[in-house]
Coordinates of C-alpha atoms in Angstrom, one line a residue:
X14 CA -12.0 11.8 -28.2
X15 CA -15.0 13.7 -27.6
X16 CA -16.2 15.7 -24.5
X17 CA -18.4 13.4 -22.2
X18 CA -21.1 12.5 -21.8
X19 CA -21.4 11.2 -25.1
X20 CA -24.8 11.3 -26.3
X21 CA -26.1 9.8 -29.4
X22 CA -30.1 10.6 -30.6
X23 CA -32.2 10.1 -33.8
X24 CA -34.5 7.6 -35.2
X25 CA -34.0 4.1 -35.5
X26 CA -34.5 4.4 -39.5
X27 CA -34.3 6.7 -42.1
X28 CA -37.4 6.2 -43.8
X29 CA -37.7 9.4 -45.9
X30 CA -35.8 12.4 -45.9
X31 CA -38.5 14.5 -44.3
X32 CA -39.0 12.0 -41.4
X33 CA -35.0 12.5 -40.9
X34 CA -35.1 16.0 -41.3
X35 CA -37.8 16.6 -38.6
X36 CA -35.9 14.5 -36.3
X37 CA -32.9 16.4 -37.2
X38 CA -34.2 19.5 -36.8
X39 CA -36.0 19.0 -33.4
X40 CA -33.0 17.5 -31.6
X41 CA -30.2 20.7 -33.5
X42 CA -31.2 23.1 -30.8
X43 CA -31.1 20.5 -27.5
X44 CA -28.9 21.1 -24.8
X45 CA -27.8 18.6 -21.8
X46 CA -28.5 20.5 -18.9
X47 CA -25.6 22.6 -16.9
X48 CA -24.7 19.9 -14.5
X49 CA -24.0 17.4 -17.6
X50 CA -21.8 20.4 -19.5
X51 CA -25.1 21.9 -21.1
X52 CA -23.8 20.6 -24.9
X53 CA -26.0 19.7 -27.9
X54 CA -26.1 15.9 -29.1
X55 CA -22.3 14.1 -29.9
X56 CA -23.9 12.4 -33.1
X57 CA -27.5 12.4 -35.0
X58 CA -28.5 8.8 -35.6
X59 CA -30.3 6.8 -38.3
X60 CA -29.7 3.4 -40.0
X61 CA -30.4 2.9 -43.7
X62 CA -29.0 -0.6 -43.8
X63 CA -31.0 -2.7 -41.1
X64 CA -30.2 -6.3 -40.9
X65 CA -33.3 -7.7 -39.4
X66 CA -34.3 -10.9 -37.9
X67 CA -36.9 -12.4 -40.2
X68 CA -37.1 -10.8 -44.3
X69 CA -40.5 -9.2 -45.1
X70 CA -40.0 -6.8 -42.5
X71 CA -38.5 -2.8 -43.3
X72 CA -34.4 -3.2 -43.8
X73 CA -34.0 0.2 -44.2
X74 CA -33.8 2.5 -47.3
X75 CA -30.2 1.4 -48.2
X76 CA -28.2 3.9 -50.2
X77 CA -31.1 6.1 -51.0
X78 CA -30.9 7.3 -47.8
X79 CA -26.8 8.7 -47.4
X80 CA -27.6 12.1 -49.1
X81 CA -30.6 12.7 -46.8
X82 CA -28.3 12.2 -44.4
X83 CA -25.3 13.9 -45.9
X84 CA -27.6 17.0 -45.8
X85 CA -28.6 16.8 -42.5
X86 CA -25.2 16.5 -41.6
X87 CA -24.4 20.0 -43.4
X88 CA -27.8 21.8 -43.0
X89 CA -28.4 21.0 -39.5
X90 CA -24.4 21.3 -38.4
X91 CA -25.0 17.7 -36.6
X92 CA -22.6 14.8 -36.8
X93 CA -23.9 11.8 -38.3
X94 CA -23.8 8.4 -37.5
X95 CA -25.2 5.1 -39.3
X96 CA -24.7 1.4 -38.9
X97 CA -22.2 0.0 -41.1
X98 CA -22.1 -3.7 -41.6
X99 CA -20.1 -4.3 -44.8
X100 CA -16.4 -3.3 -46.2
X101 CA -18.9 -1.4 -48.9
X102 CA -20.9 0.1 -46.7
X103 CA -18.2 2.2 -45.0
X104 CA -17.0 2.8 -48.7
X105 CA -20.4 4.6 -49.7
X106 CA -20.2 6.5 -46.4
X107 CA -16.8 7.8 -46.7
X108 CA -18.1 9.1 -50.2
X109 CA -21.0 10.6 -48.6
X110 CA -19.0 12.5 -46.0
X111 CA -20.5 11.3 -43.0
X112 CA -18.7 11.2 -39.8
X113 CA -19.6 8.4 -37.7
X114 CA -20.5 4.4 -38.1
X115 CA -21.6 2.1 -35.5
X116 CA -21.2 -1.7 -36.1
X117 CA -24.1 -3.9 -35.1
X118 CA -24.4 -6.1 -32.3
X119 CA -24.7 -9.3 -35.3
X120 CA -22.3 -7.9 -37.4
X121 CA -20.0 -7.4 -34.2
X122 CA -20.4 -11.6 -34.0
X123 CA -18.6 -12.1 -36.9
X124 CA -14.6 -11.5 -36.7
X125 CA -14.7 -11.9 -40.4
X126 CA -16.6 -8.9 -41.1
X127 CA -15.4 -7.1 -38.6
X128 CA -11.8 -7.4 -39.9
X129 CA -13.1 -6.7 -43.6
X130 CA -14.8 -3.3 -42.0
X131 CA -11.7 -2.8 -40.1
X132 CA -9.9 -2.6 -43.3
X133 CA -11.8 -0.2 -45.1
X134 CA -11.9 2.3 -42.1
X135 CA -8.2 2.6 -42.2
X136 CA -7.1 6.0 -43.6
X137 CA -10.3 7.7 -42.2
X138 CA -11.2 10.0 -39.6
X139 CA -14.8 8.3 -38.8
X140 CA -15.9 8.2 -35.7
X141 CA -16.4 4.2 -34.8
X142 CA -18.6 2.8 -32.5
X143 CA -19.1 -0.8 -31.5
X144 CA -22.0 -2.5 -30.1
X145 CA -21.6 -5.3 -28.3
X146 CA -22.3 -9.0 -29.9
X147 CA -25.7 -10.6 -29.6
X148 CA -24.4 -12.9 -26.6
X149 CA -22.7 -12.4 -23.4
X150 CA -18.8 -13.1 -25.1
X151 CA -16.7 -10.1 -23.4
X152 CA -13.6 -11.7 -25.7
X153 CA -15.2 -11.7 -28.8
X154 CA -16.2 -7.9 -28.4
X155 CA -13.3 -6.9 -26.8
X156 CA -11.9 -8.4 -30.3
X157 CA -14.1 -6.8 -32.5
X158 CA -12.8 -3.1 -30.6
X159 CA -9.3 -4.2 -31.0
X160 CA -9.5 -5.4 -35.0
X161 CA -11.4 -2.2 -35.0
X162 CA -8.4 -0.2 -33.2
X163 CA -5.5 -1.9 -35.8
X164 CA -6.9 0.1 -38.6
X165 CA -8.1 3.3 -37.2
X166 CA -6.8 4.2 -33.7
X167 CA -8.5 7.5 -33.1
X168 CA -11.6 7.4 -32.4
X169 CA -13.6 4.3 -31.4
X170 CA -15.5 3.9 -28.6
X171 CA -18.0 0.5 -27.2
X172 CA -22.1 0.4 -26.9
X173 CA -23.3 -2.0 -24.8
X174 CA -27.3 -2.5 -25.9
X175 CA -28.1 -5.8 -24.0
X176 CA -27.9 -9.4 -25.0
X177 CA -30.3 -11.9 -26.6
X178 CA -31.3 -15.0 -24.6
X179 CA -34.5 -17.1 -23.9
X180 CA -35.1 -15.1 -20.7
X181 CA -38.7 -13.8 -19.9
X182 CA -38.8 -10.6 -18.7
X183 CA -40.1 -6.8 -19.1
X184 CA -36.9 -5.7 -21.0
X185 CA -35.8 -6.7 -25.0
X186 CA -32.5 -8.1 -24.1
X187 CA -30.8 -9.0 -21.0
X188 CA -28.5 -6.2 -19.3
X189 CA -26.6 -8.3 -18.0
X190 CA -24.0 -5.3 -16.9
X191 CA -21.5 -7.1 -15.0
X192 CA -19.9 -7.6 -19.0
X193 CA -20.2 -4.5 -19.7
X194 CA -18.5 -3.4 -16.3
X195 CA -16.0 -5.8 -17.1
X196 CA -15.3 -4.7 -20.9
X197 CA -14.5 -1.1 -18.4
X198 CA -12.0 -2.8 -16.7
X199 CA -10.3 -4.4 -18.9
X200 CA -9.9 -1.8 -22.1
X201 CA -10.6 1.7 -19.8
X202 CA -9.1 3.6 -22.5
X203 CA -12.4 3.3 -25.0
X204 CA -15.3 5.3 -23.9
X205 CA -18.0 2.9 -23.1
X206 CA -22.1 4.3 -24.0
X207 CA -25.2 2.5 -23.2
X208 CA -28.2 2.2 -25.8
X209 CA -31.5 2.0 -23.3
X210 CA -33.7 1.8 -26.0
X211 CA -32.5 -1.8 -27.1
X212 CA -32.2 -3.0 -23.7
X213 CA -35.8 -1.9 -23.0
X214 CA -37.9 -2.4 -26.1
X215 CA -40.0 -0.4 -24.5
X216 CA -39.9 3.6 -23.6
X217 CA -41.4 2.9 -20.4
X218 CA -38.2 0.8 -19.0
X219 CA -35.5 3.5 -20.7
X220 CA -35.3 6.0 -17.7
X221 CA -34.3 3.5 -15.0
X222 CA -31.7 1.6 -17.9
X223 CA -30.5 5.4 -18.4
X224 CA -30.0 6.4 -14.8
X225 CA -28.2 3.1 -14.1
X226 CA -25.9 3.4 -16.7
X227 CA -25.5 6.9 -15.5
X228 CA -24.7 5.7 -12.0
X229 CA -22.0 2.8 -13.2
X230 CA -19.7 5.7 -14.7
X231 CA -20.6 5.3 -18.8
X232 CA -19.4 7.5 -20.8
X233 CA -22.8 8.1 -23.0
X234 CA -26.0 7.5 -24.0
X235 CA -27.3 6.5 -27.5
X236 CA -30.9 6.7 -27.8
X237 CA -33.5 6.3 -30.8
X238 CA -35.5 9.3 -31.0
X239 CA -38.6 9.4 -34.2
X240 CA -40.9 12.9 -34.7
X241 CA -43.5 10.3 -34.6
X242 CA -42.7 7.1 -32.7
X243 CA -46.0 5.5 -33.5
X244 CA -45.5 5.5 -37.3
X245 CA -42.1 4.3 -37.2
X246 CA -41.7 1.1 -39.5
X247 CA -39.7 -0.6 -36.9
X248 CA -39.2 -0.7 -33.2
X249 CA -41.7 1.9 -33.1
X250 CA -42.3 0.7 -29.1
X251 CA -39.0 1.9 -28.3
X252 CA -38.4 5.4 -29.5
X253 CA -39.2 8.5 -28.0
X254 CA -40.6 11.6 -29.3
X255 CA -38.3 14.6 -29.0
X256 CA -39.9 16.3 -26.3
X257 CA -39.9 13.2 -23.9
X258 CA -36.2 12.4 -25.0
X259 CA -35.4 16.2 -23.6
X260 CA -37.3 15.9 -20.2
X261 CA -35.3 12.5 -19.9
X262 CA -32.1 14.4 -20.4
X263 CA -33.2 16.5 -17.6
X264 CA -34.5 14.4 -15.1
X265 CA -31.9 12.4 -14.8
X266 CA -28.9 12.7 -12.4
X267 CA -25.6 12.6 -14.3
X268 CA -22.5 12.1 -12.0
X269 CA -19.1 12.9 -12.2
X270 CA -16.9 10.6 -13.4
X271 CA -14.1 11.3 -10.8
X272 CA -13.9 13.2 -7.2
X273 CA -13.0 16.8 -7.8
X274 CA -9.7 17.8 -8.7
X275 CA -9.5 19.7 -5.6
X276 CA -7.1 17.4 -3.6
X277 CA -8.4 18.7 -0.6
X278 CA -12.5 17.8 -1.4
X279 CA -14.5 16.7 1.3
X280 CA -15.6 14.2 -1.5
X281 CA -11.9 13.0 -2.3
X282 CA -10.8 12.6 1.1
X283 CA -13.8 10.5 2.3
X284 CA -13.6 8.3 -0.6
X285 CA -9.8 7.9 -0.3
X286 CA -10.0 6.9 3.5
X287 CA -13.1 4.8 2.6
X288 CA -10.4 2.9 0.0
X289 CA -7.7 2.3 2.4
X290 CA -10.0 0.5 4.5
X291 CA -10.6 -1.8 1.2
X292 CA -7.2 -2.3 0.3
X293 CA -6.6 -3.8 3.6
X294 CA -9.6 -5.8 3.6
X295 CA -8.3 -6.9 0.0
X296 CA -5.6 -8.1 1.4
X297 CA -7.3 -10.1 4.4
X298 CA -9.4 -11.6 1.6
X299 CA -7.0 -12.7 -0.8
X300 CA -5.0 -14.4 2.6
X301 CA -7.8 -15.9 3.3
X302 CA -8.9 -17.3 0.3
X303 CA -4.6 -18.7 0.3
X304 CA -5.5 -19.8 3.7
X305 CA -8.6 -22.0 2.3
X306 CA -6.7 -22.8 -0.7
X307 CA -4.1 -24.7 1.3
X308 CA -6.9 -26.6 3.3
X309 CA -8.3 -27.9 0.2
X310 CA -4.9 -29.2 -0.8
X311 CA -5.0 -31.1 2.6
X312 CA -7.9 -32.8 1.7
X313 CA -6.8 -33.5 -1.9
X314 CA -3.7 -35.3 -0.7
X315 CA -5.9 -37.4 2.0
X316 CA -8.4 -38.0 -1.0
X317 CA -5.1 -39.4 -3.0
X318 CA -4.0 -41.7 -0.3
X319 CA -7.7 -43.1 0.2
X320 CA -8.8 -43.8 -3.5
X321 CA -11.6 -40.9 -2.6
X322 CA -13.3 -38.9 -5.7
X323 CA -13.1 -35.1 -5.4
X324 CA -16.7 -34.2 -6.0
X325 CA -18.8 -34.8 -2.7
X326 CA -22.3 -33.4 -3.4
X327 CA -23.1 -33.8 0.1
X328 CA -20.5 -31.4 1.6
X329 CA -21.0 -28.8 -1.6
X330 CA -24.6 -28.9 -0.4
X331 CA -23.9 -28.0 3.3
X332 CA -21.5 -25.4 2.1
X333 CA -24.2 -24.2 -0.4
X334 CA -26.7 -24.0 2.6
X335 CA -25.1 -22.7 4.9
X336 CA -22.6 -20.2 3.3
X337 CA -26.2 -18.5 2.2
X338 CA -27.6 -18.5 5.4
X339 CA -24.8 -16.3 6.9
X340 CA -24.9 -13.8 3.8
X341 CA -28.7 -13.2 4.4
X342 CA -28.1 -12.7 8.0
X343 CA -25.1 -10.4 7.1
X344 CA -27.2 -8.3 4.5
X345 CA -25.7 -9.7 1.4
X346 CA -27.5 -11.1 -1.7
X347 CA -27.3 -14.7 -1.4
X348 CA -26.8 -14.6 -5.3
X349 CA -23.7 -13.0 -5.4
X350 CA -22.3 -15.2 -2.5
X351 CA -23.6 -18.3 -4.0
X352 CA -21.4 -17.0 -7.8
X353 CA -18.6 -16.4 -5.3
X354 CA -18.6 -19.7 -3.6
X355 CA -19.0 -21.9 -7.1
X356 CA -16.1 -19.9 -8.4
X357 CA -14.5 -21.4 -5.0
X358 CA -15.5 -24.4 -5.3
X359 CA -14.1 -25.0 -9.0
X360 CA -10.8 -23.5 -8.1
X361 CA -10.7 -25.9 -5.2
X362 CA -11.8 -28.9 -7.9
X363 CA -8.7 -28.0 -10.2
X364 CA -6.1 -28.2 -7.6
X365 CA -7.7 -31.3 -6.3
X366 CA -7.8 -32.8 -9.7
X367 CA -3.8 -31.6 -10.3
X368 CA -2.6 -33.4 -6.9
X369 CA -4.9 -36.6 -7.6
X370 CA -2.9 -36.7 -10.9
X371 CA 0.4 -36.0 -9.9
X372 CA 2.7 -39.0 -9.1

């Protein structure tokens, strides 16, 4: 795998071979600062195959574009990377001798063509990265990584750009990071990258995105970066010229991903007591939540005998009410209490329902 951070950079298209080249040749000489392991760029970026929304709009430059690319690739000493989103596409890159693909977030939707791209990586050494699909479906992603893993095992890695929804706000496409948090958790072996410029849609929002990916542990960055964002022929609004892109890189705090190795840190002792105290207090919640549990079966047994439905809107209410009273007064967000308590509250509904249906 390679070293982290990961960071991917270049512009969103290829559009001609002296826009790519400019790019190319403005980001060959950047370095991450000292603190971040002072390396150039993982991967140049640049699509040539752009599925867009609506047709009528730029879908890229198709294969007119690889030996551009090809040639920046061995010119410039960078790594390239291009979206793939067809068995023949990773075919003509192959032949081109690039070294990375990315699959799309709507290509990543379909298990048919992931499996079909699957195939046609196997054999290769490409470097494979998948975005994550256009709505909030941690399975369906985590399948697309694993169809992508059968075939070519080496070196594959998850973006997480945001998800489409009907949602009105300052950014492109909802965060929504508690999926990507969870994709973490549950496959921690593939390195995990965040792409702020399709969260954003808008340069403006990319530093915060970037920082708080930074902070949650990521692996990477991928970023569109254009020698002149405001004659891009898409998502001009979201690229940054090179110079901005390298005072990003250097304003922003990049963390370790563990304590130091030192076993006797200041840092890894703190956060190890810090831990013990959770792991009991784990295990007072998890008794609890038994203790609670049991309580509702109580009730579900009296609710048999009486002929009483489970659902009482009343009581949720008053439970609503006042369990987000006490997490304001206690500092929490009354959001996060109110998720925990519905995921209660339908946990308490199924074993109700199992003990009205049991003879």
């Amino acid at each position: 795998m390679m070293k982290h951070p990961i960071i991917i950079a270049g512009p969103c298209s290829a559009e001609t071979e002296e826009q790519v080249r400019t790019a190319a040749k403005e980001l060959k000489d950047f370095r991450l600062p000292v603190s971040a392991g002072g390396e150039g760029i993982s991967f140049f970026r640049s699509g040539i195959w752009k599925p867009r929304t609506r047709p009528g709009t730029f879908e890229g430059v198709g294969e007119t574009g690889l030996p551009w690319l090809s040639r920046v690739q061995e010119d410039f000493g960078l790594s390239v990377c291009t979206e793939v989103a067809s068995a023949r596409h990773v075919e003509l890159v192959v032949e081109a001798g690039l070294d990375a693909v990315w699959i799309g977030t709507r290509t990543t939707a379909n298990p048919f063509l992931v499996e079909e791209i699957a195939k046609a990586l196997q054999g290769t050494s490409l470097h494979v990265f998948v975005k994550n699909p256009i709505n909030p479906d941690l399975g369906l992603w985590i399948g697309a990584v694993q169809r992508v893993l059968r075939y070519c095992p080496e070196h594959v890695y998850a973006i997480h750009r945001g998800f489409s929804d009907y949602h009105i706000g300052q950014l492109r496409n909802a965060p929504l990071w508690r999926v990507p948090i969870d994709f973490k958790v549950q496959m921690p072996e593939i390195p995990l990258l965040c792409d702020p410029s399709h969260l954003s849609g808008n340069t403006v929002y990319i530093p915060e995105l970037a920082q708080r990916a930074l902070d949650l542990n990521f692996d990477g960055l991928m970023l569109e970066v254009h020698p002149s964002p405001s004659q891009a022929l898409c998502d001009a609004g979201q690229q940054l010229n090179p110079a901005t892109f390298n005072d990003l890189m250097h304003s922003l705090m990049w963390r370790r991903s563990t304590p130091s190795d030192d076993s006797l840190s200041e840092e890894k002792i703190l956060i190890d007591a810090i831990r013990t105290r959770i792991d009991v207090l784990d295990d007072d919640l998890v008794d609890l939540l038994a203790q609670r549990m049991s309580l509702v079966d109580q009730i579900g047994e009296v609710k048999k005998r009486g002929g009483i439905g489970i659902i009482q809107i009343e009581r949720w209410n008053t439970v609503s009410s006042r369990t987000k009273n006490l997490a304001i007064e206690k500092g929490l967000d009354d959001t996060f209490i109110s998720e925990v308590y519905r995921a209660i509250h339908q946990q308490s509904i199924k074993r109700q329902e199992k003990i009205i249906r049991d003879e």
